[in-house]
Coordinates of C-alpha atoms and ligand atoms in Angstrom, one line a residue:
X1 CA 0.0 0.0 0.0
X2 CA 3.1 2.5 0.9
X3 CA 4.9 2.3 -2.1
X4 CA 7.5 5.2 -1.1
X5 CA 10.8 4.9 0.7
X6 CA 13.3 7.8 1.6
X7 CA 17.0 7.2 2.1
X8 CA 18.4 10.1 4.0
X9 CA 22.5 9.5 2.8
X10 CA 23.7 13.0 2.6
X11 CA 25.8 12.8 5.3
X12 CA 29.5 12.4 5.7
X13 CA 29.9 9.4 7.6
X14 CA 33.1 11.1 9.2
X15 CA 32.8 8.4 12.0
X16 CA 34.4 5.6 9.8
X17 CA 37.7 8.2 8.0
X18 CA 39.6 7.6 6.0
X19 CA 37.7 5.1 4.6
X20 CA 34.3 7.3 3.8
X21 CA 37.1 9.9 2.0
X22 CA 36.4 9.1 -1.4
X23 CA 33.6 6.6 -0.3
X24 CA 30.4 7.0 1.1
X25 CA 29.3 5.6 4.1
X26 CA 25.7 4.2 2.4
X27 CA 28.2 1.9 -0.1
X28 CA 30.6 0.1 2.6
X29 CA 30.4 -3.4 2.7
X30 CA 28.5 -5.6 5.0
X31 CA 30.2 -8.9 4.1
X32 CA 29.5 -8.9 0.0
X33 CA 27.1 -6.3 0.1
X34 CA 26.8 -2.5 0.6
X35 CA 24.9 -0.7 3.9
X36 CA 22.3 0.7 1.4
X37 CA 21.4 -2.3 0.0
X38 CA 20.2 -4.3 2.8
X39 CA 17.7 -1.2 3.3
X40 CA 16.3 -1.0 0.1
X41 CA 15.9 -4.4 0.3
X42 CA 13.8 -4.3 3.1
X43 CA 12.1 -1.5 1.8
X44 CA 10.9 -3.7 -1.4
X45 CA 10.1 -6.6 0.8
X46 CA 7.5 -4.0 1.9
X47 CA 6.4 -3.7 -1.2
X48 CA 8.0 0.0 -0.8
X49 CA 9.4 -0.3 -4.8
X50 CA 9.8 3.5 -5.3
X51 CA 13.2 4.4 -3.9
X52 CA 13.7 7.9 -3.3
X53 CA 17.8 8.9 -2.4
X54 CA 18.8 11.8 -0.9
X55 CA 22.5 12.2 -1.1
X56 CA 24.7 15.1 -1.3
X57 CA 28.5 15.8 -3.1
X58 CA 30.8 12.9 -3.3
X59 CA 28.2 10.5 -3.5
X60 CA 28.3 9.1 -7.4
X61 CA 29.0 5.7 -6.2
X62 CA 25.4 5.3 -4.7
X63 CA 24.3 6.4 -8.0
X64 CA 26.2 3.7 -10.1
X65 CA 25.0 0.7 -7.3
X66 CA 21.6 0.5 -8.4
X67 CA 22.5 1.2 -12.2
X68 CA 24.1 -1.2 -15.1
X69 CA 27.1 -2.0 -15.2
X70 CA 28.0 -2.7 -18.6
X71 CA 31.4 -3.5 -18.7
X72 CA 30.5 -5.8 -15.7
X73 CA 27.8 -7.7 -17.3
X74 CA 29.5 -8.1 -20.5
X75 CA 32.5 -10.0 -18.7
X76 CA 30.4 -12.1 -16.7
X77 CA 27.3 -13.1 -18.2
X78 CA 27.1 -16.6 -18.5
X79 CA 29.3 -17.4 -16.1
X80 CA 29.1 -18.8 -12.4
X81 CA 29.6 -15.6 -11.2
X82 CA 26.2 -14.0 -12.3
X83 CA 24.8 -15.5 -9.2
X84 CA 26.6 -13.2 -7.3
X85 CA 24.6 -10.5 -9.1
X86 CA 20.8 -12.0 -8.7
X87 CA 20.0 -9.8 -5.6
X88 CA 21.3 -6.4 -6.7
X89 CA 19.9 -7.4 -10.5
X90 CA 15.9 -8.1 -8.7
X91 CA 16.6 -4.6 -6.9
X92 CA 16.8 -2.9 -10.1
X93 CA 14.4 -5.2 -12.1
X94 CA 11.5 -4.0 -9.3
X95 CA 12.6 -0.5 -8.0
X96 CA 12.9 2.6 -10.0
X97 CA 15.3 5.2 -8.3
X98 CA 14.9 8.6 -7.7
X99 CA 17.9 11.3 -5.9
X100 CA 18.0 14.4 -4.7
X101 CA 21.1 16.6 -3.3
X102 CA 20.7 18.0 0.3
X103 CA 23.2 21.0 -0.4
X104 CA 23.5 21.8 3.2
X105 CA 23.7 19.5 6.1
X106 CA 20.6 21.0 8.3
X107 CA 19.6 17.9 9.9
X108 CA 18.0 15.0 9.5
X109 CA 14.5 16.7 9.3
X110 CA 15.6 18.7 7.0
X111 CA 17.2 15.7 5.1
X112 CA 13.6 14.6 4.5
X113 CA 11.8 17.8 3.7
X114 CA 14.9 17.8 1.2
X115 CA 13.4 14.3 -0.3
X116 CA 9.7 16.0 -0.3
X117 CA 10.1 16.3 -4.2
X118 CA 10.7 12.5 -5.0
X119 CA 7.7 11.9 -2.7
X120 CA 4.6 14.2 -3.4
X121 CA 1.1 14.3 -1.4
X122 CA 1.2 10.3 0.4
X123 CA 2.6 8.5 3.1
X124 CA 6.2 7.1 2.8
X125 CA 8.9 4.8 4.6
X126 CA 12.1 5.7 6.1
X127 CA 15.1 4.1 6.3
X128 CA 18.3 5.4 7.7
X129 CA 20.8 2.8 6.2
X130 CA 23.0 2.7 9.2
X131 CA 20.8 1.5 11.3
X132 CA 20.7 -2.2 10.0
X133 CA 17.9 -4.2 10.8
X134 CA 17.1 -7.6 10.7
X135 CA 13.6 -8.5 11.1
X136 CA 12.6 -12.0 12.8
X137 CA 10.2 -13.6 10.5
X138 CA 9.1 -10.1 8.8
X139 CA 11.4 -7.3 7.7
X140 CA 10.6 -4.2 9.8
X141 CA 9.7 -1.8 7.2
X142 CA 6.8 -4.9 6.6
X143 CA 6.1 -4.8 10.6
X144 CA 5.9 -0.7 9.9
X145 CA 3.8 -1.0 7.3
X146 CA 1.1 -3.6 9.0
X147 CA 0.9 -0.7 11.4
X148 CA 0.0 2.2 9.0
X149 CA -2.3 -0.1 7.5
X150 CA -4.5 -0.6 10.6
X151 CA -3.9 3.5 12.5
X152 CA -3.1 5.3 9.1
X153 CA -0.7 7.4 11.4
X154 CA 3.1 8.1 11.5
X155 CA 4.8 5.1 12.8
X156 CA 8.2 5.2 14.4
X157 CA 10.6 1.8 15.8
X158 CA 11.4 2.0 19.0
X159 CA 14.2 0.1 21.1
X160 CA 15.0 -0.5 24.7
X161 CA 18.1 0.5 25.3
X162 CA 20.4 1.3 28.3
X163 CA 20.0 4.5 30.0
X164 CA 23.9 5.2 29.6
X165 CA 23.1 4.8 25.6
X166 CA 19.8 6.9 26.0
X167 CA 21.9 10.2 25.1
X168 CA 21.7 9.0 21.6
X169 CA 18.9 8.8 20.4
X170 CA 15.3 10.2 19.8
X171 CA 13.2 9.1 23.0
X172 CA 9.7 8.7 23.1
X173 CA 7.0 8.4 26.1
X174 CA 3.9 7.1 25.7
X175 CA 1.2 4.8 26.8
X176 CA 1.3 1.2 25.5
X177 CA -2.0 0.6 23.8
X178 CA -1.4 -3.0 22.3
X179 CA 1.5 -5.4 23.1
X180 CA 4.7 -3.4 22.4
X181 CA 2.7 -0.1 20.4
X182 CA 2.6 3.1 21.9
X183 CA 0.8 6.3 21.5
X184 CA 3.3 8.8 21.9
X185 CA 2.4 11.6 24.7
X186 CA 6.2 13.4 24.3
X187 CA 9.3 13.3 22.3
X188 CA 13.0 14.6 22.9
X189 CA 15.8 14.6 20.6
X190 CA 19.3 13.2 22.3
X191 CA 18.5 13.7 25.8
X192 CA 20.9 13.4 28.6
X193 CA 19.7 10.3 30.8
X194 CA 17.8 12.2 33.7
X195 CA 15.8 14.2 31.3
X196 CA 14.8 11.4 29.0
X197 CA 11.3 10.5 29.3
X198 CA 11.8 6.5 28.9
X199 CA 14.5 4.0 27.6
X200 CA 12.5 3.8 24.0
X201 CA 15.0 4.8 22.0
X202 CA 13.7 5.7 18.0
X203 CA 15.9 3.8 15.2
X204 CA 16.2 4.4 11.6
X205 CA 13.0 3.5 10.7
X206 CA 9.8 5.5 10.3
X207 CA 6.5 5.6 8.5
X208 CA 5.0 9.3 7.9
X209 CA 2.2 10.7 6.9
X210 CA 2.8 13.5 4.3
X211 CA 1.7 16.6 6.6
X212 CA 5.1 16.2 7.8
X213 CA 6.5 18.1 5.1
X214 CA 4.3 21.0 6.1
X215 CA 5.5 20.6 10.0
X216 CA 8.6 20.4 9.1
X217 CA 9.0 23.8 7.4
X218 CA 7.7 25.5 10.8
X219 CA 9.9 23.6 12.9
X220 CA 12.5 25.8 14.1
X221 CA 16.4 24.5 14.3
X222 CA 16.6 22.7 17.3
X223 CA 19.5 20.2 18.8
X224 CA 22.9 21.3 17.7
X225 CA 21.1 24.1 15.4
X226 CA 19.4 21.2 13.1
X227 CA 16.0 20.6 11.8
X228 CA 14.8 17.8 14.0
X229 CA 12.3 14.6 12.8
X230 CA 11.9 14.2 16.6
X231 CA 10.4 17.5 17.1
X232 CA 8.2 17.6 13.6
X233 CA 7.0 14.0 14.9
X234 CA 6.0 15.2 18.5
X235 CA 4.3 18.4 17.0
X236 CA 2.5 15.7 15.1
X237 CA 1.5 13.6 18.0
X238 CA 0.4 16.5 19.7
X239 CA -2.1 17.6 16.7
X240 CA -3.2 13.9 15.6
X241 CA -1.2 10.8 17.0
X242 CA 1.6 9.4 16.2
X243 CA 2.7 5.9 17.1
X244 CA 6.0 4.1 18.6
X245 CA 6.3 0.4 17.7
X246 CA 8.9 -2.2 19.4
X247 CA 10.1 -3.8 16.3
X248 CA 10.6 -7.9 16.2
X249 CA 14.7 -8.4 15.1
X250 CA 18.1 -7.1 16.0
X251 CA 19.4 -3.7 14.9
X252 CA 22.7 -3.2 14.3
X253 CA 24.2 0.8 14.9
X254 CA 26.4 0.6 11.6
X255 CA 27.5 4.0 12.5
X256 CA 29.9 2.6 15.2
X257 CA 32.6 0.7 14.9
X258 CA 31.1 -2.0 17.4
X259 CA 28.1 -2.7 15.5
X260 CA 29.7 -2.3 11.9
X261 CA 31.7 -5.4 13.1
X262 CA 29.0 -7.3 15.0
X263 CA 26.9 -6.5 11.8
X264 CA 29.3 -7.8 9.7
X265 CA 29.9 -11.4 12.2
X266 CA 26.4 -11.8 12.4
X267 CA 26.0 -11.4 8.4
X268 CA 28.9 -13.2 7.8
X269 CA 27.2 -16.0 9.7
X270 CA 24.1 -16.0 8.0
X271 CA 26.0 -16.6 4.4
X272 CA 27.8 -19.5 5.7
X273 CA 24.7 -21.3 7.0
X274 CA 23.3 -21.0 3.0
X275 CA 26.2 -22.0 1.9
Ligands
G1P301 C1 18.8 10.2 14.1 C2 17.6 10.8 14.8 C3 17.4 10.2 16.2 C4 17.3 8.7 16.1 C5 18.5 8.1 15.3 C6 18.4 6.6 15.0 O1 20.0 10.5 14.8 O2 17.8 12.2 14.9 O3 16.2 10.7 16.8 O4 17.2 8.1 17.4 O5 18.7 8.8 14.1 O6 19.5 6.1 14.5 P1 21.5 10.3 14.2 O7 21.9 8.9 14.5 O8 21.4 10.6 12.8 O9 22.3 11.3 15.0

């Protein structure tokens, strides 16, 4: 039913220099495969199928991903090696791809009014690529979406986490009106631990409604002078209702070292059980 999904990847991914130099962040490997791609995945497992990128300068490789490679498939067509090819070839035989350039790095609220253009007048997905998720039975962009369909409200993920990570993150507070979904009653971006509301902790995923676009242009800078999804969201919550849902899966923070590397066991792992 959602058939939009936003990738925020403007950003510089300064975390991981030198190697996001000439690189960016969205394209380093997990195992065999780049950050971005296990998100779109996920997206299109959602039946999300329209990709909308927002990236900024230095960001061509992201670009050339999801295109043909000619030289590529000329060399290895017919050979064993296509099957290393099949998932990134049913990405770009079922999505279409859209990009935009954030010119400015205003937050990650502005990030997605940025992407407003590739997603017109309905509601959307989501997905910050760093935040890698792997969904028990379902993806959670399908979880997300299951959600939407039965509220037709903004949808965020939510995680416990502990209170000495809680400075992190967006935090929520709300009241739990079904097994693990909450109505949220307050929102703060990145709070230290005795002012944040809760351990609920938002992740890289969200579901909005399109009236965010309009919230978003009256939200004044907040947190380190940035355009804030957290505040847009709570403003939302405030005038309609917005939602907090404790995904089912394991996230991986692919923006630190420590879960770039447990991402990248527990991947690893996965691969050698297909064989
Ligand atoms: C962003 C959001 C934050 C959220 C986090 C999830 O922060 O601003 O609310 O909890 O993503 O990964 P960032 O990690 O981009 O600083």
């Amino acid at each position: 039913m959602i058939k939009k999904c936003l990738f925020p990847a403007a950003g510089y991914g300064t975390r991981f220099l030198p190697a996001t130099k000439a690189m960016p962040k969205e394209v380093m490997p997990i195992v065999n495969k780049p950050l971005i791609q296990y998100g779109v995945e996920e997206a299109l497992d959602a039946g999300m199928d329209n990709i909308g990128i927002v990236t900024g300068r230095g960001k061509r490789a992201l670009e050339d991903h999801f295109d043909v490679s000619y030289e590529l498939e000329h060399q290895i067509n017919g050979t064993p090696k296509e099957a290393y090819l099949a998932d990134i070839r049913r990405l770009m035989e079922e999505c279409t791809f859209s990009y935009t350039r954030q010119k400015e790095m205003k937050g990650l609220g502005h990030a997605i009014l940025t992407g407003e253009t590739l997603i017109g007048r309905e509601p959307f997905g989501v997905i910050l690529a760093d935040d890698l998720c792997d969904g028990e039975d379902d993806g959670v962009m399908t979880q997300m979406a299951r959600i939407y369909a039965k509220y037709r409200c903004s949808v965020v993920a939510i995680e416990e986490v502990p209170m000495e990570q809680i400075h992190k993150y967006g935090v929520i507070a709300g009241s739990e009106i079904e097994d693990g979904l909450y109505m949220i009653s307050d929102m703060v971006e990145k709070p230290e631990p005795e002012e944040a509301p809760s351990n609920h902790a938002i992740i890289g995923r969200y579901i909005l409604t399109p009236d965010i676009f309009d919230i978003l242009r009256e939200t004044p800078p907040g947190l380190n002078g940035e355009i804030q999804i957290t505040d847009a969201l709570l403003t939302q919550a405030k005038r309609n209702m917005v939602l907090a849902y404790r995904f089912k899966g394991r996230r991986f923070d692919c923006g630190s070292m420590e879960g770039f590397v447990e991402a990248t066991n527990h991947y690893y792992q996965q691969l050698k059980e297909k064989g």
